[in-house]
């Protein structure tokens, strides 16, 4: 099977695929390295950036169908007549990537290293191909500390990333939403203190 450019690029960059639950079976989740390039970010988020090799586009989304029809009786199959089986709609590819965005200790203040990564993310979000694509920014903490404080910190950090992209790169605020997950989705559950648990995830929500 021929690999897409995105898959080859992420493997070459040493990007590890993150484990996902069944509800995200169609999602492509990647953990970016400490210093991802603009083209690596472009591939991970499914947005064509200028100067980067062409990305393989996923198939167009098809309207979903439900297995149980609820409606007027005259729209139902008549007695003895079986309804034609409905094929399940193909799941759309979901692009999401986690970045090691560093903050000052126990705060939502971005470090200079974090700003450099966000500058590349902002450039990708401003690419002509991005158009009106919307993104969700999700903050995650490690498993150290109280649940409530981790939740608040993750929300503040995600909001700080959103504000930086809006203020410094002119991304329309309507294209960005933010949320925090606290320590509820540890990437490395075996080591709650691991650095990879402290991450900011960016999800392509489409147009």
mmCIF file with all atom_site columns, C-alpha atoms in Angstrom:
data_model
loop_
_atom_site.group_PDB
_atom_site.id
_atom_site.type_symbol
_atom_site.label_atom_id
_atom_site.label_alt_id
_atom_site.label_comp_id
_atom_site.label_asym_id
_atom_site.label_entity_id
_atom_site.label_seq_id
_atom_site.pdbx_PDB_ins_code
_atom_site.Cartn_x
_atom_site.Cartn_y
_atom_site.Cartn_z
_atom_site.occupancy
_atom_site.B_iso_or_equiv
_atom_site.pdbx_formal_charge
_atom_site.auth_seq_id
_atom_site.auth_comp_id
_atom_site.auth_asym_id
_atom_site.auth_atom_id
_atom_site.pdbx_PDB_model_num
ATOM 1   C CA . UNK A 1 1   ? 0.000   0.000  0.000  1.00 0.00 ? 1   UNK A CA 1
ATOM 2   C CA . UNK A 1 2   ? 1.408   3.360  -1.018 1.00 0.00 ? 2   UNK A CA 1
ATOM 3   C CA . UNK A 1 3   ? 2.054   5.648  1.935  1.00 0.00 ? 3   UNK A CA 1
ATOM 4   C CA . UNK A 1 4   ? 0.724   9.190  1.831  1.00 0.00 ? 4   UNK A CA 1
ATOM 5   C CA . UNK A 1 5   ? 3.208   12.036 2.084  1.00 0.00 ? 5   UNK A CA 1
ATOM 6   C CA . UNK A 1 6   ? 1.900   12.858 5.550  1.00 0.00 ? 6   UNK A CA 1
ATOM 7   C CA . UNK A 1 7   ? 2.579   9.350  6.837  1.00 0.00 ? 7   UNK A CA 1
ATOM 8   C CA . UNK A 1 8   ? 6.080   9.251  5.339  1.00 0.00 ? 8   UNK A CA 1
ATOM 9   C CA . UNK A 1 9   ? 6.916   12.697 6.670  1.00 0.00 ? 9   UNK A CA 1
ATOM 10  C CA . UNK A 1 10  ? 5.759   11.938 10.188 1.00 0.00 ? 10  UNK A CA 1
ATOM 11  C CA . UNK A 1 11  ? 7.638   8.638  10.285 1.00 0.00 ? 11  UNK A CA 1
ATOM 12  C CA . UNK A 1 12  ? 10.792  10.329 9.048  1.00 0.00 ? 12  UNK A CA 1
ATOM 13  C CA . UNK A 1 13  ? 10.428  12.972 11.745 1.00 0.00 ? 13  UNK A CA 1
ATOM 14  C CA . UNK A 1 14  ? 10.195  10.329 14.434 1.00 0.00 ? 14  UNK A CA 1
ATOM 15  C CA . UNK A 1 15  ? 6.613   11.224 15.292 1.00 0.00 ? 15  UNK A CA 1
ATOM 16  C CA . UNK A 1 16  ? 4.811   8.692  17.470 1.00 0.00 ? 16  UNK A CA 1
ATOM 17  C CA . UNK A 1 17  ? 1.142   7.941  16.888 1.00 0.00 ? 17  UNK A CA 1
ATOM 18  C CA . UNK A 1 18  ? -0.895  8.480  20.045 1.00 0.00 ? 18  UNK A CA 1
ATOM 19  C CA . UNK A 1 19  ? -3.299  5.815  21.258 1.00 0.00 ? 19  UNK A CA 1
ATOM 20  C CA . UNK A 1 20  ? -6.972  6.629  20.791 1.00 0.00 ? 20  UNK A CA 1
ATOM 21  C CA . UNK A 1 21  ? -10.214 5.174  22.060 1.00 0.00 ? 21  UNK A CA 1
ATOM 22  C CA . UNK A 1 22  ? -12.775 3.481  19.847 1.00 0.00 ? 22  UNK A CA 1
ATOM 23  C CA . UNK A 1 23  ? -14.678 6.735  19.353 1.00 0.00 ? 23  UNK A CA 1
ATOM 24  C CA . UNK A 1 24  ? -11.607 8.139  17.586 1.00 0.00 ? 24  UNK A CA 1
ATOM 25  C CA . UNK A 1 25  ? -10.936 5.099  15.416 1.00 0.00 ? 25  UNK A CA 1
ATOM 26  C CA . UNK A 1 26  ? -10.789 7.257  12.291 1.00 0.00 ? 26  UNK A CA 1
ATOM 27  C CA . UNK A 1 27  ? -8.609  9.937  13.834 1.00 0.00 ? 27  UNK A CA 1
ATOM 28  C CA . UNK A 1 28  ? -5.006  10.518 12.889 1.00 0.00 ? 28  UNK A CA 1
ATOM 29  C CA . UNK A 1 29  ? -3.360  11.677 16.109 1.00 0.00 ? 29  UNK A CA 1
ATOM 30  C CA . UNK A 1 30  ? 0.335   12.427 16.211 1.00 0.00 ? 30  UNK A CA 1
ATOM 31  C CA . UNK A 1 31  ? 2.769   13.651 18.814 1.00 0.00 ? 31  UNK A CA 1
ATOM 32  C CA . UNK A 1 32  ? 5.060   16.198 17.223 1.00 0.00 ? 32  UNK A CA 1
ATOM 33  C CA . UNK A 1 33  ? 8.743   16.380 18.069 1.00 0.00 ? 33  UNK A CA 1
ATOM 34  C CA . UNK A 1 34  ? 10.270  19.215 20.075 1.00 0.00 ? 34  UNK A CA 1
ATOM 35  C CA . UNK A 1 35  ? 11.068  21.299 17.005 1.00 0.00 ? 35  UNK A CA 1
ATOM 36  C CA . UNK A 1 36  ? 8.607   20.460 14.185 1.00 0.00 ? 36  UNK A CA 1
ATOM 37  C CA . UNK A 1 37  ? 8.995   22.165 10.833 1.00 0.00 ? 37  UNK A CA 1
ATOM 38  C CA . UNK A 1 38  ? 6.201   24.054 9.116  1.00 0.00 ? 38  UNK A CA 1
ATOM 39  C CA . UNK A 1 39  ? 5.764   21.220 6.620  1.00 0.00 ? 39  UNK A CA 1
ATOM 40  C CA . UNK A 1 40  ? 5.524   18.628 9.409  1.00 0.00 ? 40  UNK A CA 1
ATOM 41  C CA . UNK A 1 41  ? 2.836   20.715 11.087 1.00 0.00 ? 41  UNK A CA 1
ATOM 42  C CA . UNK A 1 42  ? 1.074   21.123 7.752  1.00 0.00 ? 42  UNK A CA 1
ATOM 43  C CA . UNK A 1 43  ? 0.987   17.351 7.229  1.00 0.00 ? 43  UNK A CA 1
ATOM 44  C CA . UNK A 1 44  ? -0.172  16.618 10.775 1.00 0.00 ? 44  UNK A CA 1
ATOM 45  C CA . UNK A 1 45  ? -3.041  19.119 10.622 1.00 0.00 ? 45  UNK A CA 1
ATOM 46  C CA . UNK A 1 46  ? -4.095  18.287 7.056  1.00 0.00 ? 46  UNK A CA 1
ATOM 47  C CA . UNK A 1 47  ? -3.547  21.830 5.752  1.00 0.00 ? 47  UNK A CA 1
ATOM 48  C CA . UNK A 1 48  ? -1.543  22.514 2.593  1.00 0.00 ? 48  UNK A CA 1
ATOM 49  C CA . UNK A 1 49  ? 1.161   25.071 3.388  1.00 0.00 ? 49  UNK A CA 1
ATOM 50  C CA . UNK A 1 50  ? 3.034   26.954 0.632  1.00 0.00 ? 50  UNK A CA 1
ATOM 51  C CA . UNK A 1 51  ? 6.369   25.373 -0.247 1.00 0.00 ? 51  UNK A CA 1
ATOM 52  C CA . UNK A 1 52  ? 5.451   21.978 1.229  1.00 0.00 ? 52  UNK A CA 1
ATOM 53  C CA . UNK A 1 53  ? 4.892   18.813 -0.853 1.00 0.00 ? 53  UNK A CA 1
ATOM 54  C CA . UNK A 1 54  ? 1.293   18.207 -1.883 1.00 0.00 ? 54  UNK A CA 1
ATOM 55  C CA . UNK A 1 55  ? -0.822  16.434 0.687  1.00 0.00 ? 55  UNK A CA 1
ATOM 56  C CA . UNK A 1 56  ? -3.140  13.558 -0.146 1.00 0.00 ? 56  UNK A CA 1
ATOM 57  C CA . UNK A 1 57  ? -6.684  14.761 0.392  1.00 0.00 ? 57  UNK A CA 1
ATOM 58  C CA . UNK A 1 58  ? -9.147  12.449 2.183  1.00 0.00 ? 58  UNK A CA 1
ATOM 59  C CA . UNK A 1 59  ? -12.407 11.591 0.447  1.00 0.00 ? 59  UNK A CA 1
ATOM 60  C CA . UNK A 1 60  ? -15.323 13.978 0.691  1.00 0.00 ? 60  UNK A CA 1
ATOM 61  C CA . UNK A 1 61  ? -17.623 13.517 3.615  1.00 0.00 ? 61  UNK A CA 1
ATOM 62  C CA . UNK A 1 62  ? -20.909 11.810 2.822  1.00 0.00 ? 62  UNK A CA 1
ATOM 63  C CA . UNK A 1 63  ? -24.221 12.432 4.608  1.00 0.00 ? 63  UNK A CA 1
ATOM 64  C CA . UNK A 1 64  ? -24.641 9.969  7.448  1.00 0.00 ? 64  UNK A CA 1
ATOM 65  C CA . UNK A 1 65  ? -27.540 7.527  7.621  1.00 0.00 ? 65  UNK A CA 1
ATOM 66  C CA . UNK A 1 66  ? -29.187 6.127  10.717 1.00 0.00 ? 66  UNK A CA 1
ATOM 67  C CA . UNK A 1 67  ? -29.958 2.496  11.257 1.00 0.00 ? 67  UNK A CA 1
ATOM 68  C CA . UNK A 1 68  ? -33.385 3.277  12.761 1.00 0.00 ? 68  UNK A CA 1
ATOM 69  C CA . UNK A 1 69  ? -35.850 5.403  10.811 1.00 0.00 ? 69  UNK A CA 1
ATOM 70  C CA . UNK A 1 70  ? -38.398 7.455  12.736 1.00 0.00 ? 70  UNK A CA 1
ATOM 71  C CA . UNK A 1 71  ? -41.023 9.271  10.685 1.00 0.00 ? 71  UNK A CA 1
ATOM 72  C CA . UNK A 1 72  ? -44.511 9.137  9.183  1.00 0.00 ? 72  UNK A CA 1
ATOM 73  C CA . UNK A 1 73  ? -46.033 5.705  8.796  1.00 0.00 ? 73  UNK A CA 1
ATOM 74  C CA . UNK A 1 74  ? -46.504 6.165  5.052  1.00 0.00 ? 74  UNK A CA 1
ATOM 75  C CA . UNK A 1 75  ? -42.756 6.558  4.694  1.00 0.00 ? 75  UNK A CA 1
ATOM 76  C CA . UNK A 1 76  ? -42.074 3.155  6.258  1.00 0.00 ? 76  UNK A CA 1
ATOM 77  C CA . UNK A 1 77  ? -41.625 -0.090 4.251  1.00 0.00 ? 77  UNK A CA 1
ATOM 78  C CA . UNK A 1 78  ? -44.945 -1.864 3.753  1.00 0.00 ? 78  UNK A CA 1
ATOM 79  C CA . UNK A 1 79  ? -45.684 -5.124 5.568  1.00 0.00 ? 79  UNK A CA 1
ATOM 80  C CA . UNK A 1 80  ? -43.604 -7.973 4.220  1.00 0.00 ? 80  UNK A CA 1
ATOM 81  C CA . UNK A 1 81  ? -41.273 -5.609 2.400  1.00 0.00 ? 81  UNK A CA 1
ATOM 82  C CA . UNK A 1 82  ? -37.786 -5.367 3.803  1.00 0.00 ? 82  UNK A CA 1
ATOM 83  C CA . UNK A 1 83  ? -35.866 -2.155 3.582  1.00 0.00 ? 83  UNK A CA 1
ATOM 84  C CA . UNK A 1 84  ? -32.672 -2.175 1.542  1.00 0.00 ? 84  UNK A CA 1
ATOM 85  C CA . UNK A 1 85  ? -29.661 -2.396 3.835  1.00 0.00 ? 85  UNK A CA 1
ATOM 86  C CA . UNK A 1 86  ? -27.890 0.914  4.303  1.00 0.00 ? 86  UNK A CA 1
ATOM 87  C CA . UNK A 1 87  ? -24.121 0.928  4.020  1.00 0.00 ? 87  UNK A CA 1
ATOM 88  C CA . UNK A 1 88  ? -22.394 2.634  6.907  1.00 0.00 ? 88  UNK A CA 1
ATOM 89  C CA . UNK A 1 89  ? -20.936 5.998  5.854  1.00 0.00 ? 89  UNK A CA 1
ATOM 90  C CA . UNK A 1 90  ? -17.172 6.121  5.508  1.00 0.00 ? 90  UNK A CA 1
ATOM 91  C CA . UNK A 1 91  ? -15.558 7.807  8.502  1.00 0.00 ? 91  UNK A CA 1
ATOM 92  C CA . UNK A 1 92  ? -13.825 11.060 7.659  1.00 0.00 ? 92  UNK A CA 1
ATOM 93  C CA . UNK A 1 93  ? -10.189 11.489 8.540  1.00 0.00 ? 93  UNK A CA 1
ATOM 94  C CA . UNK A 1 94  ? -9.706  13.685 11.586 1.00 0.00 ? 94  UNK A CA 1
ATOM 95  C CA . UNK A 1 95  ? -6.408  15.533 11.800 1.00 0.00 ? 95  UNK A CA 1
ATOM 96  C CA . UNK A 1 96  ? -5.123  16.225 15.292 1.00 0.00 ? 96  UNK A CA 1
ATOM 97  C CA . UNK A 1 97  ? -1.599  16.770 16.552 1.00 0.00 ? 97  UNK A CA 1
ATOM 98  C CA . UNK A 1 98  ? -0.144  17.252 20.018 1.00 0.00 ? 98  UNK A CA 1
ATOM 99  C CA . UNK A 1 99  ? 2.704   19.707 20.572 1.00 0.00 ? 99  UNK A CA 1
ATOM 100 C CA . UNK A 1 100 ? 5.154   20.091 23.444 1.00 0.00 ? 100 UNK A CA 1
ATOM 101 C CA . UNK A 1 101 ? 4.267   23.713 24.171 1.00 0.00 ? 101 UNK A CA 1
ATOM 102 C CA . UNK A 1 102 ? 6.282   24.816 27.194 1.00 0.00 ? 102 UNK A CA 1
ATOM 103 C CA . UNK A 1 103 ? 5.005   27.236 29.826 1.00 0.00 ? 103 UNK A CA 1
ATOM 104 C CA . UNK A 1 104 ? 6.572   28.843 32.855 1.00 0.00 ? 104 UNK A CA 1
ATOM 105 C CA . UNK A 1 105 ? 6.243   26.583 35.905 1.00 0.00 ? 105 UNK A CA 1
ATOM 106 C CA . UNK A 1 106 ? 2.629   26.262 37.140 1.00 0.00 ? 106 UNK A CA 1
ATOM 107 C CA . UNK A 1 107 ? 1.512   29.171 34.942 1.00 0.00 ? 107 UNK A CA 1
ATOM 108 C CA . UNK A 1 108 ? 0.000   29.911 31.535 1.00 0.00 ? 108 UNK A CA 1
ATOM 109 C CA . UNK A 1 109 ? 2.913   32.140 30.481 1.00 0.00 ? 109 UNK A CA 1
ATOM 110 C CA . UNK A 1 110 ? 4.443   30.924 27.220 1.00 0.00 ? 110 UNK A CA 1
ATOM 111 C CA . UNK A 1 111 ? 8.200   30.377 26.967 1.00 0.00 ? 111 UNK A CA 1
ATOM 112 C CA . UNK A 1 112 ? 10.230  31.661 24.018 1.00 0.00 ? 112 UNK A CA 1
ATOM 113 C CA . UNK A 1 113 ? 10.589  28.087 22.718 1.00 0.00 ? 113 UNK A CA 1
ATOM 114 C CA . UNK A 1 114 ? 6.808   27.716 22.788 1.00 0.00 ? 114 UNK A CA 1
ATOM 115 C CA . UNK A 1 115 ? 6.355   30.922 20.813 1.00 0.00 ? 115 UNK A CA 1
ATOM 116 C CA . UNK A 1 116 ? 8.665   29.639 18.077 1.00 0.00 ? 116 UNK A CA 1
ATOM 117 C CA . UNK A 1 117 ? 6.501   26.535 17.621 1.00 0.00 ? 117 UNK A CA 1
ATOM 118 C CA . UNK A 1 118 ? 3.304   28.603 17.734 1.00 0.00 ? 118 UNK A CA 1
ATOM 119 C CA . UNK A 1 119 ? 4.718   30.919 15.059 1.00 0.00 ? 119 UNK A CA 1
ATOM 120 C CA . UNK A 1 120 ? 4.976   27.910 12.724 1.00 0.00 ? 120 UNK A CA 1
ATOM 121 C CA . UNK A 1 121 ? 1.492   26.715 13.651 1.00 0.00 ? 121 UNK A CA 1
ATOM 122 C CA . UNK A 1 122 ? 0.168   30.220 12.989 1.00 0.00 ? 122 UNK A CA 1
ATOM 123 C CA . UNK A 1 123 ? 1.825   30.285 9.566  1.00 0.00 ? 123 UNK A CA 1
ATOM 124 C CA . UNK A 1 124 ? 0.121   27.004 8.648  1.00 0.00 ? 124 UNK A CA 1
ATOM 125 C CA . UNK A 1 125 ? -3.261  28.265 9.877  1.00 0.00 ? 125 UNK A CA 1
ATOM 126 C CA . UNK A 1 126 ? -2.838  31.365 7.661  1.00 0.00 ? 126 UNK A CA 1
ATOM 127 C CA . UNK A 1 127 ? -2.015  29.305 4.540  1.00 0.00 ? 127 UNK A CA 1
ATOM 128 C CA . UNK A 1 128 ? -4.383  29.921 1.599  1.00 0.00 ? 128 UNK A CA 1
ATOM 129 C CA . UNK A 1 129 ? -5.479  26.281 1.710  1.00 0.00 ? 129 UNK A CA 1
ATOM 130 C CA . UNK A 1 130 ? -6.637  26.723 5.307  1.00 0.00 ? 130 UNK A CA 1
ATOM 131 C CA . UNK A 1 131 ? -9.320  29.165 4.168  1.00 0.00 ? 131 UNK A CA 1
ATOM 132 C CA . UNK A 1 132 ? -11.939 29.216 6.887  1.00 0.00 ? 132 UNK A CA 1
ATOM 133 C CA . UNK A 1 133 ? -10.819 25.972 8.526  1.00 0.00 ? 133 UNK A CA 1
ATOM 134 C CA . UNK A 1 134 ? -11.584 26.000 12.242 1.00 0.00 ? 134 UNK A CA 1
ATOM 135 C CA . UNK A 1 135 ? -9.301  24.544 14.896 1.00 0.00 ? 135 UNK A CA 1
ATOM 136 C CA . UNK A 1 136 ? -9.787  23.423 18.478 1.00 0.00 ? 136 UNK A CA 1
ATOM 137 C CA . UNK A 1 137 ? -6.950  23.896 20.957 1.00 0.00 ? 137 UNK A CA 1
ATOM 138 C CA . UNK A 1 138 ? -6.952  21.499 23.896 1.00 0.00 ? 138 UNK A CA 1
ATOM 139 C CA . UNK A 1 139 ? -4.655  21.805 26.905 1.00 0.00 ? 139 UNK A CA 1
ATOM 140 C CA . UNK A 1 140 ? -3.440  18.755 28.864 1.00 0.00 ? 140 UNK A CA 1
ATOM 141 C CA . UNK A 1 141 ? -1.468  18.550 32.108 1.00 0.00 ? 141 UNK A CA 1
ATOM 142 C CA . UNK A 1 142 ? 0.497   15.750 33.729 1.00 0.00 ? 142 UNK A CA 1
ATOM 143 C CA . UNK A 1 143 ? -0.943  13.716 36.578 1.00 0.00 ? 143 UNK A CA 1
ATOM 144 C CA . UNK A 1 144 ? 0.784   15.643 39.367 1.00 0.00 ? 144 UNK A CA 1
ATOM 145 C CA . UNK A 1 145 ? -1.360  17.847 41.577 1.00 0.00 ? 145 UNK A CA 1
ATOM 146 C CA . UNK A 1 146 ? -5.036  18.189 42.379 1.00 0.00 ? 146 UNK A CA 1
ATOM 147 C CA . UNK A 1 147 ? -7.640  17.452 39.727 1.00 0.00 ? 147 UNK A CA 1
ATOM 148 C CA . UNK A 1 148 ? -9.313  20.871 39.992 1.00 0.00 ? 148 UNK A CA 1
ATOM 149 C CA . UNK A 1 149 ? -6.099  22.849 39.716 1.00 0.00 ? 149 UNK A CA 1
ATOM 150 C CA . UNK A 1 150 ? -4.923  20.782 36.751 1.00 0.00 ? 150 UNK A CA 1
ATOM 151 C CA . UNK A 1 151 ? -8.238  21.393 35.012 1.00 0.00 ? 151 UNK A CA 1
ATOM 152 C CA . UNK A 1 152 ? -8.018  25.147 35.495 1.00 0.00 ? 152 UNK A CA 1
ATOM 153 C CA . UNK A 1 153 ? -4.377  25.225 34.403 1.00 0.00 ? 153 UNK A CA 1
ATOM 154 C CA . UNK A 1 154 ? -5.095  23.243 31.219 1.00 0.00 ? 154 UNK A CA 1
ATOM 155 C CA . UNK A 1 155 ? -7.924  25.619 30.311 1.00 0.00 ? 155 UNK A CA 1
ATOM 156 C CA . UNK A 1 156 ? -5.757  28.695 30.906 1.00 0.00 ? 156 UNK A CA 1
ATOM 157 C CA . UNK A 1 157 ? -2.899  27.290 28.844 1.00 0.00 ? 157 UNK A CA 1
ATOM 158 C CA . UNK A 1 158 ? -5.156  26.410 25.913 1.00 0.00 ? 158 UNK A CA 1
ATOM 159 C CA . UNK A 1 159 ? -6.642  29.904 26.082 1.00 0.00 ? 159 UNK A CA 1
ATOM 160 C CA . UNK A 1 160 ? -3.128  31.419 26.134 1.00 0.00 ? 160 UNK A CA 1
ATOM 161 C CA . UNK A 1 161 ? -2.231  29.541 22.947 1.00 0.00 ? 161 UNK A CA 1
ATOM 162 C CA . UNK A 1 162 ? -5.450  30.703 21.278 1.00 0.00 ? 162 UNK A CA 1
ATOM 163 C CA . UNK A 1 163 ? -4.807  34.310 22.318 1.00 0.00 ? 163 UNK A CA 1
ATOM 164 C CA . UNK A 1 164 ? -1.229  34.181 20.997 1.00 0.00 ? 164 UNK A CA 1
ATOM 165 C CA . UNK A 1 165 ? -2.384  32.926 17.582 1.00 0.00 ? 165 UNK A CA 1
ATOM 166 C CA . UNK A 1 166 ? -5.111  35.575 17.391 1.00 0.00 ? 166 UNK A CA 1
ATOM 167 C CA . UNK A 1 167 ? -2.948  38.479 18.589 1.00 0.00 ? 167 UNK A CA 1
ATOM 168 C CA . UNK A 1 168 ? 0.334   37.648 16.867 1.00 0.00 ? 168 UNK A CA 1
ATOM 169 C CA . UNK A 1 169 ? -0.816  35.944 13.662 1.00 0.00 ? 169 UNK A CA 1
ATOM 170 C CA . UNK A 1 170 ? -4.156  37.531 12.956 1.00 0.00 ? 170 UNK A CA 1
ATOM 171 C CA . UNK A 1 171 ? -6.083  34.273 13.045 1.00 0.00 ? 171 UNK A CA 1
ATOM 172 C CA . UNK A 1 172 ? -9.778  35.125 13.326 1.00 0.00 ? 172 UNK A CA 1
ATOM 173 C CA . UNK A 1 173 ? -10.978 34.346 16.838 1.00 0.00 ? 173 UNK A CA 1
ATOM 174 C CA . UNK A 1 174 ? -14.059 32.685 15.326 1.00 0.00 ? 174 UNK A CA 1
ATOM 175 C CA . UNK A 1 175 ? -11.788 30.014 13.815 1.00 0.00 ? 175 UNK A CA 1
ATOM 176 C CA . UNK A 1 176 ? -10.297 28.991 17.160 1.00 0.00 ? 176 UNK A CA 1
ATOM 177 C CA . UNK A 1 177 ? -11.878 27.422 20.216 1.00 0.00 ? 177 UNK A CA 1
ATOM 178 C CA . UNK A 1 178 ? -10.076 26.271 23.336 1.00 0.00 ? 178 UNK A CA 1
ATOM 179 C CA . UNK A 1 179 ? -10.711 23.735 26.067 1.00 0.00 ? 179 UNK A CA 1
ATOM 180 C CA . UNK A 1 180 ? -8.850  21.972 28.851 1.00 0.00 ? 180 UNK A CA 1
ATOM 181 C CA . UNK A 1 181 ? -8.747  18.299 29.757 1.00 0.00 ? 181 UNK A CA 1
ATOM 182 C CA . UNK A 1 182 ? -6.624  18.549 32.882 1.00 0.00 ? 182 UNK A CA 1
ATOM 183 C CA . UNK A 1 183 ? -5.009  15.174 33.544 1.00 0.00 ? 183 UNK A CA 1
ATOM 184 C CA . UNK A 1 184 ? -7.944  13.113 32.274 1.00 0.00 ? 184 UNK A CA 1
ATOM 185 C CA . UNK A 1 185 ? -6.225  11.969 29.057 1.00 0.00 ? 185 UNK A CA 1
ATOM 186 C CA . UNK A 1 186 ? -2.643  11.144 29.971 1.00 0.00 ? 186 UNK A CA 1
ATOM 187 C CA . UNK A 1 187 ? -0.593  10.229 26.925 1.00 0.00 ? 187 UNK A CA 1
ATOM 188 C CA . UNK A 1 188 ? 1.729   8.178  29.133 1.00 0.00 ? 188 UNK A CA 1
ATOM 189 C CA . UNK A 1 189 ? -0.533  6.743  31.826 1.00 0.00 ? 189 UNK A CA 1
ATOM 190 C CA . UNK A 1 190 ? 2.299   4.526  33.061 1.00 0.00 ? 190 UNK A CA 1
ATOM 191 C CA . UNK A 1 191 ? 4.246   7.620  34.117 1.00 0.00 ? 191 UNK A CA 1
ATOM 192 C CA . UNK A 1 192 ? 1.875   10.423 35.154 1.00 0.00 ? 192 UNK A CA 1
ATOM 193 C CA . UNK A 1 193 ? 4.841   12.787 35.634 1.00 0.00 ? 193 UNK A CA 1
ATOM 194 C CA . UNK A 1 194 ? 6.168   12.286 32.086 1.00 0.00 ? 194 UNK A CA 1
ATOM 195 C CA . UNK A 1 195 ? 6.771   15.430 30.035 1.00 0.00 ? 195 UNK A CA 1
ATOM 196 C CA . UNK A 1 196 ? 4.723   14.167 27.085 1.00 0.00 ? 196 UNK A CA 1
ATOM 197 C CA . UNK A 1 197 ? 1.602   14.352 29.240 1.00 0.00 ? 197 UNK A CA 1
ATOM 198 C CA . UNK A 1 198 ? 2.023   18.141 29.368 1.00 0.00 ? 198 UNK A CA 1
ATOM 199 C CA . UNK A 1 199 ? 0.952   19.014 25.858 1.00 0.00 ? 199 UNK A CA 1
ATOM 200 C CA . UNK A 1 200 ? -1.311  21.190 23.735 1.00 0.00 ? 200 UNK A CA 1
ATOM 201 C CA . UNK A 1 201 ? -3.377  19.447 21.088 1.00 0.00 ? 201 UNK A CA 1
ATOM 202 C CA . UNK A 1 202 ? -4.606  21.119 17.897 1.00 0.00 ? 202 UNK A CA 1
ATOM 203 C CA . UNK A 1 203 ? -7.566  19.553 16.097 1.00 0.00 ? 203 UNK A CA 1
ATOM 204 C CA . UNK A 1 204 ? -8.689  20.410 12.554 1.00 0.00 ? 204 UNK A CA 1
ATOM 205 C CA . UNK A 1 205 ? -12.492 20.856 12.761 1.00 0.00 ? 205 UNK A CA 1
ATOM 206 C CA . UNK A 1 206 ? -12.963 21.550 9.053  1.00 0.00 ? 206 UNK A CA 1
ATOM 207 C CA . UNK A 1 207 ? -14.731 24.528 7.497  1.00 0.00 ? 207 UNK A CA 1
#
